Amino acid sequence: MCLKVSGSKVIFLILYIDDILLAANNLGILHETKKFLSRNFEVKYIGEVSYVIGIKIFYNRSQGLLGLSQKAYIK
């Protein structure tokens, strides 16, 4: 995992084999990072994610919440 902080802007880059998950608190830094990656690598953007490596991801933008759940593993 990689973390970049620029003032109050934060972006997480989570890499698993050949998949990358990006999470940021600012759309500008998110787009900047996506442009950088696409200039240097072959990238396929598949949109917003709801599951990654068995982890459910949920978010509420209006409340600024991001959550992770492994409930399926517990069951």
mmCIF file of N, CA and C in Angstrom:
data_model
loop_
_atom_site.group_PDB
_atom_site.id
_atom_site.type_symbol
_atom_site.label_atom_id
_atom_site.label_comp_id
_atom_site.label_asym_id
_atom_site.label_seq_id
_atom_site.Cartn_x
_atom_site.Cartn_y
_atom_site.Cartn_z
ATOM 1 N N MET A 1 0.844 -1.171 0.000
ATOM 2 C CA MET A 1 0.000 0.000 0.000
ATOM 3 C C MET A 1 0.894 1.240 0.000
ATOM 4 N N CYS A 2 0.468 2.239 -0.699
ATOM 5 C CA CYS A 2 1.210 3.496 -0.761
ATOM 6 C C CYS A 2 0.273 4.628 -0.330
ATOM 7 N N LEU A 3 0.786 5.553 0.417
ATOM 8 C CA LEU A 3 0.017 6.698 0.887
ATOM 9 C C LEU A 3 0.748 7.962 0.490
ATOM 10 N N LYS A 4 0.034 8.886 -0.106
ATOM 11 C CA LYS A 4 0.608 10.183 -0.440
ATOM 12 C C LYS A 4 -0.236 11.255 0.221
ATOM 13 N N VAL A 5 0.407 12.163 0.910
ATOM 14 C CA VAL A 5 -0.288 13.260 1.563
ATOM 15 C C VAL A 5 0.251 14.564 0.990
ATOM 16 N N SER A 6 -0.643 15.425 0.551
ATOM 17 C CA SER A 6 -0.271 16.728 0.025
ATOM 18 C C SER A 6 -1.166 17.763 0.702
ATOM 19 N N GLY A 7 -0.681 18.353 1.784
ATOM 20 C CA GLY A 7 -1.529 19.260 2.561
ATOM 21 C C GLY A 7 -2.641 18.461 3.197
ATOM 22 N N SER A 8 -3.880 18.820 2.894
ATOM 23 C CA SER A 8 -5.010 18.074 3.432
ATOM 24 C C SER A 8 -5.511 17.015 2.454
ATOM 25 N N LYS A 9 -4.864 16.884 1.294
ATOM 26 C CA LYS A 9 -5.255 15.885 0.292
ATOM 27 C C LYS A 9 -4.516 14.579 0.567
ATOM 28 N N VAL A 10 -5.271 13.478 0.545
ATOM 29 C CA VAL A 10 -4.700 12.162 0.825
ATOM 30 C C VAL A 10 -5.181 11.190 -0.238
ATOM 31 N N ILE A 11 -4.273 10.340 -0.719
ATOM 32 C CA ILE A 11 -4.661 9.277 -1.642
ATOM 33 C C ILE A 11 -3.985 7.980 -1.207
ATOM 34 N N PHE A 12 -4.748 6.901 -1.264
ATOM 35 C CA PHE A 12 -4.238 5.564 -0.987
ATOM 36 C C PHE A 12 -4.174 4.802 -2.296
ATOM 37 N N LEU A 13 -3.081 4.127 -2.542
ATOM 38 C CA LEU A 13 -2.926 3.251 -3.689
ATOM 39 C C LEU A 13 -2.683 1.861 -3.127
ATOM 40 N N ILE A 14 -3.652 0.981 -3.309
ATOM 41 C CA ILE A 14 -3.547 -0.382 -2.804
ATOM 42 C C ILE A 14 -3.337 -1.293 -4.008
ATOM 43 N N LEU A 15 -2.251 -2.037 -3.984
ATOM 44 C CA LEU A 15 -1.868 -2.897 -5.100
ATOM 45 C C LEU A 15 -1.956 -4.355 -4.672
ATOM 46 N N TYR A 16 -2.649 -5.168 -5.464
ATOM 47 C CA TYR A 16 -2.727 -6.607 -5.223
ATOM 48 C C TYR A 16 -2.491 -7.303 -6.554
ATOM 49 N N ILE A 17 -1.344 -7.902 -6.709
ATOM 50 C CA ILE A 17 -0.886 -8.560 -7.938
ATOM 51 C C ILE A 17 -0.925 -7.555 -9.089
ATOM 52 N N ASP A 18 -1.955 -7.581 -9.940
ATOM 53 C CA ASP A 18 -2.016 -6.620 -11.045
ATOM 54 C C ASP A 18 -3.254 -5.722 -10.964
ATOM 55 N N ASP A 19 -3.856 -5.655 -9.785
ATOM 56 C CA ASP A 19 -5.010 -4.786 -9.573
ATOM 57 C C ASP A 19 -4.623 -3.637 -8.653
ATOM 58 N N ILE A 20 -5.119 -2.460 -8.954
ATOM 59 C CA ILE A 20 -4.858 -1.278 -8.131
ATOM 60 C C ILE A 20 -6.191 -0.698 -7.695
ATOM 61 N N LEU A 21 -6.272 -0.372 -6.433
ATOM 62 C CA LEU A 21 -7.438 0.299 -5.883
ATOM 63 C C LEU A 21 -6.978 1.670 -5.397
ATOM 64 N N LEU A 22 -7.645 2.720 -5.862
ATOM 65 C CA LEU A 22 -7.320 4.080 -5.443
ATOM 66 C C LEU A 22 -8.448 4.624 -4.582
ATOM 67 N N ALA A 23 -8.083 5.286 -3.500
ATOM 68 C CA ALA A 23 -9.060 5.958 -2.638
ATOM 69 C C ALA A 23 -8.464 7.298 -2.234
ATOM 70 N N ALA A 24 -9.230 8.361 -2.407
ATOM 71 C CA ALA A 24 -8.725 9.703 -2.109
ATOM 72 C C ALA A 24 -9.824 10.550 -1.493
ATOM 73 N N ASN A 25 -9.400 11.593 -0.795
ATOM 74 C CA ASN A 25 -10.370 12.529 -0.224
ATOM 75 C C ASN A 25 -10.531 13.770 -1.099
ATOM 76 N N ASN A 26 -9.952 13.723 -2.315
ATOM 77 C CA ASN A 26 -10.003 14.864 -3.217
ATOM 78 C C ASN A 26 -10.003 14.353 -4.653
ATOM 79 N N LEU A 27 -11.005 14.752 -5.445
ATOM 80 C CA LEU A 27 -11.090 14.271 -6.828
ATOM 81 C C LEU A 27 -9.921 14.724 -7.682
ATOM 82 N N GLY A 28 -9.375 15.907 -7.422
ATOM 83 C CA GLY A 28 -8.242 16.408 -8.200
ATOM 84 C C GLY A 28 -7.027 15.510 -8.097
ATOM 85 N N ILE A 29 -6.667 15.116 -6.882
ATOM 86 C CA ILE A 29 -5.502 14.255 -6.698
ATOM 87 C C ILE A 29 -5.779 12.851 -7.237
ATOM 88 N N LEU A 30 -7.043 12.427 -7.190
ATOM 89 C CA LEU A 30 -7.415 11.129 -7.760
ATOM 90 C C LEU A 30 -7.219 11.139 -9.269
ATOM 91 N N HIS A 31 -7.722 12.177 -9.947
ATOM 92 C CA HIS A 31 -7.568 12.275 -11.402
ATOM 93 C C HIS A 31 -6.094 12.437 -11.798
ATOM 94 N N GLU A 32 -5.357 13.213 -11.038
ATOM 95 C CA GLU A 32 -3.922 13.396 -11.293
ATOM 96 C C GLU A 32 -3.180 12.058 -11.200
ATOM 97 N N THR A 33 -3.497 11.270 -10.215
ATOM 98 C CA THR A 33 -2.855 9.968 -10.040
ATOM 99 C C THR A 33 -3.240 9.017 -11.160
ATOM 100 N N LYS A 34 -4.526 9.015 -11.545
ATOM 101 C CA LYS A 34 -4.970 8.150 -12.645
ATOM 102 C C LYS A 34 -4.281 8.530 -13.952
ATOM 103 N N LYS A 35 -4.113 9.836 -14.212
ATOM 104 C CA LYS A 35 -3.412 10.281 -15.419
ATOM 105 C C LYS A 35 -1.956 9.816 -15.401
ATOM 106 N N PHE A 36 -1.297 9.978 -14.242
ATOM 107 C CA PHE A 36 0.092 9.542 -14.112
ATOM 108 C C PHE A 36 0.215 8.046 -14.394
ATOM 109 N N LEU A 37 -0.656 7.254 -13.803
ATOM 110 C CA LEU A 37 -0.595 5.804 -14.007
ATOM 111 C C LEU A 37 -0.841 5.429 -15.461
ATOM 112 N N SER A 38 -1.821 6.088 -16.111
ATOM 113 C CA SER A 38 -2.134 5.748 -17.499
ATOM 114 C C SER A 38 -1.040 6.195 -18.471
ATOM 115 N N ARG A 39 -0.256 7.224 -18.103
ATOM 116 C CA ARG A 39 0.873 7.631 -18.947
ATOM 117 C C ARG A 39 2.030 6.633 -18.859
ATOM 118 N N ASN A 40 2.125 5.941 -17.746
ATOM 119 C CA ASN A 40 3.266 5.066 -17.510
ATOM 120 C C ASN A 40 2.962 3.568 -17.588
ATOM 121 N N PHE A 41 1.691 3.212 -17.578
ATOM 122 C CA PHE A 41 1.299 1.801 -17.608
ATOM 123 C C PHE A 41 0.046 1.640 -18.451
ATOM 124 N N GLU A 42 -0.191 0.414 -18.896
ATOM 125 C CA GLU A 42 -1.447 0.103 -19.566
ATOM 126 C C GLU A 42 -2.502 -0.048 -18.472
ATOM 127 N N VAL A 43 -3.525 0.795 -18.526
ATOM 128 C CA VAL A 43 -4.517 0.845 -17.446
ATOM 129 C C VAL A 43 -5.905 0.612 -18.017
ATOM 130 N N LYS A 44 -6.683 -0.166 -17.292
ATOM 131 C CA LYS A 44 -8.089 -0.369 -17.635
ATOM 132 C C LYS A 44 -8.903 0.050 -16.422
ATOM 133 N N TYR A 45 -9.675 1.116 -16.554
ATOM 134 C CA TYR A 45 -10.505 1.625 -15.462
ATOM 135 C C TYR A 45 -11.840 0.907 -15.492
ATOM 136 N N ILE A 46 -12.205 0.264 -14.381
ATOM 137 C CA ILE A 46 -13.457 -0.500 -14.355
ATOM 138 C C ILE A 46 -14.544 0.157 -13.503
ATOM 139 N N GLY A 47 -14.283 1.358 -13.025
ATOM 140 C CA GLY A 47 -15.301 2.086 -12.281
ATOM 141 C C GLY A 47 -15.198 1.902 -10.782
ATOM 142 N N GLU A 48 -16.259 2.313 -10.111
ATOM 143 C CA GLU A 48 -16.270 2.219 -8.656
ATOM 144 C C GLU A 48 -16.357 0.759 -8.232
ATOM 145 N N VAL A 49 -15.731 0.471 -7.122
ATOM 146 C CA VAL A 49 -15.634 -0.896 -6.648
ATOM 147 C C VAL A 49 -16.564 -1.117 -5.459
ATOM 148 N N SER A 50 -17.116 -2.331 -5.377
ATOM 149 C CA SER A 50 -17.915 -2.678 -4.206
ATOM 150 C C SER A 50 -17.282 -3.849 -3.452
ATOM 151 N N TYR A 51 -16.498 -4.663 -4.144
ATOM 152 C CA TYR A 51 -15.761 -5.773 -3.528
ATOM 153 C C TYR A 51 -14.356 -5.814 -4.098
ATOM 154 N N VAL A 52 -13.380 -6.127 -3.258
ATOM 155 C CA VAL A 52 -12.012 -6.357 -3.708
ATOM 156 C C VAL A 52 -11.397 -7.392 -2.769
ATOM 157 N N ILE A 53 -10.796 -8.413 -3.351
ATOM 158 C CA ILE A 53 -10.200 -9.547 -2.620
ATOM 159 C C ILE A 53 -11.040 -9.985 -1.421
ATOM 160 N N GLY A 54 -12.352 -10.100 -1.629
ATOM 161 C CA GLY A 54 -13.251 -10.576 -0.590
ATOM 162 C C GLY A 54 -13.650 -9.551 0.459
ATOM 163 N N ILE A 55 -13.283 -8.317 0.260
ATOM 164 C CA ILE A 55 -13.621 -7.264 1.213
ATOM 165 C C ILE A 55 -14.701 -6.376 0.593
ATOM 166 N N LYS A 56 -15.815 -6.232 1.306
ATOM 167 C CA LYS A 56 -16.881 -5.356 0.832
ATOM 168 C C LYS A 56 -16.515 -3.915 1.173
ATOM 169 N N ILE A 57 -16.676 -3.041 0.194
ATOM 170 C CA ILE A 57 -16.373 -1.622 0.371
ATOM 171 C C ILE A 57 -17.680 -0.856 0.241
ATOM 172 N N PHE A 58 -17.964 -0.016 1.222
ATOM 173 C CA PHE A 58 -19.158 0.808 1.151
ATOM 174 C C PHE A 58 -18.804 2.224 1.562
ATOM 175 N N TYR A 59 -19.515 3.170 0.981
ATOM 176 C CA TYR A 59 -19.212 4.560 1.264
ATOM 177 C C TYR A 59 -20.464 5.408 1.164
ATOM 178 N N ASN A 60 -20.447 6.501 1.883
ATOM 179 C CA ASN A 60 -21.505 7.488 1.853
ATOM 180 C C ASN A 60 -20.824 8.835 1.658
ATOM 181 N N ARG A 61 -20.840 9.316 0.428
ATOM 182 C CA ARG A 61 -20.125 10.555 0.103
ATOM 183 C C ARG A 61 -20.673 11.762 0.853
ATOM 184 N N SER A 62 -21.981 11.828 1.022
ATOM 185 C CA SER A 62 -22.558 12.999 1.685
ATOM 186 C C SER A 62 -22.110 13.102 3.141
ATOM 187 N N GLN A 63 -21.832 11.957 3.788
ATOM 188 C CA GLN A 63 -21.359 11.963 5.166
ATOM 189 C C GLN A 63 -19.838 11.821 5.263
ATOM 190 N N GLY A 64 -19.183 11.606 4.110
ATOM 191 C CA GLY A 64 -17.729 11.455 4.105
ATOM 192 C C GLY A 64 -17.264 10.164 4.764
ATOM 193 N N LEU A 65 -18.056 9.096 4.606
ATOM 194 C CA LEU A 65 -17.728 7.822 5.250
ATOM 195 C C LEU A 65 -17.265 6.784 4.242
ATOM 196 N N LEU A 66 -16.280 6.008 4.634
ATOM 197 C CA LEU A 66 -15.781 4.879 3.856
ATOM 198 C C LEU A 66 -15.633 3.719 4.825
ATOM 199 N N GLY A 67 -16.189 2.577 4.468
ATOM 200 C CA GLY A 67 -16.118 1.427 5.364
ATOM 201 C C GLY A 67 -15.709 0.164 4.637
ATOM 202 N N LEU A 68 -15.152 -0.755 5.389
ATOM 203 C CA LEU A 68 -14.728 -2.053 4.870
ATOM 204 C C LEU A 68 -15.368 -3.136 5.731
ATOM 205 N N SER A 69 -15.754 -4.246 5.107
ATOM 206 C CA SER A 69 -16.367 -5.336 5.850
ATOM 207 C C SER A 69 -15.911 -6.679 5.294
ATOM 208 N N GLN A 70 -15.612 -7.608 6.187
ATOM 209 C CA GLN A 70 -15.313 -8.978 5.788
ATOM 210 C C GLN A 70 -16.360 -9.923 6.375
ATOM 211 N N LYS A 71 -17.585 -9.458 6.415
ATOM 212 C CA LYS A 71 -18.701 -10.217 6.963
ATOM 213 C C LYS A 71 -18.834 -11.600 6.320
ATOM 214 N N ALA A 72 -18.588 -11.687 5.008
ATOM 215 C CA ALA A 72 -18.699 -12.972 4.310
ATOM 216 C C ALA A 72 -17.710 -13.998 4.887
ATOM 217 N N TYR A 73 -16.527 -13.575 5.312
ATOM 218 C CA TYR A 73 -15.559 -14.487 5.910
ATOM 219 C C TYR A 73 -16.017 -14.974 7.281
ATOM 220 N N ILE A 74 -16.712 -14.118 8.012
ATOM 221 C CA ILE A 74 -17.184 -14.478 9.346
ATOM 222 C C ILE A 74 -18.246 -15.574 9.275
ATOM 223 N N LYS A 75 -19.135 -15.436 8.297
ATOM 224 C CA LYS A 75 -20.194 -16.431 8.125
ATOM 225 C C LYS A 75 -19.602 -17.724 7.641
#
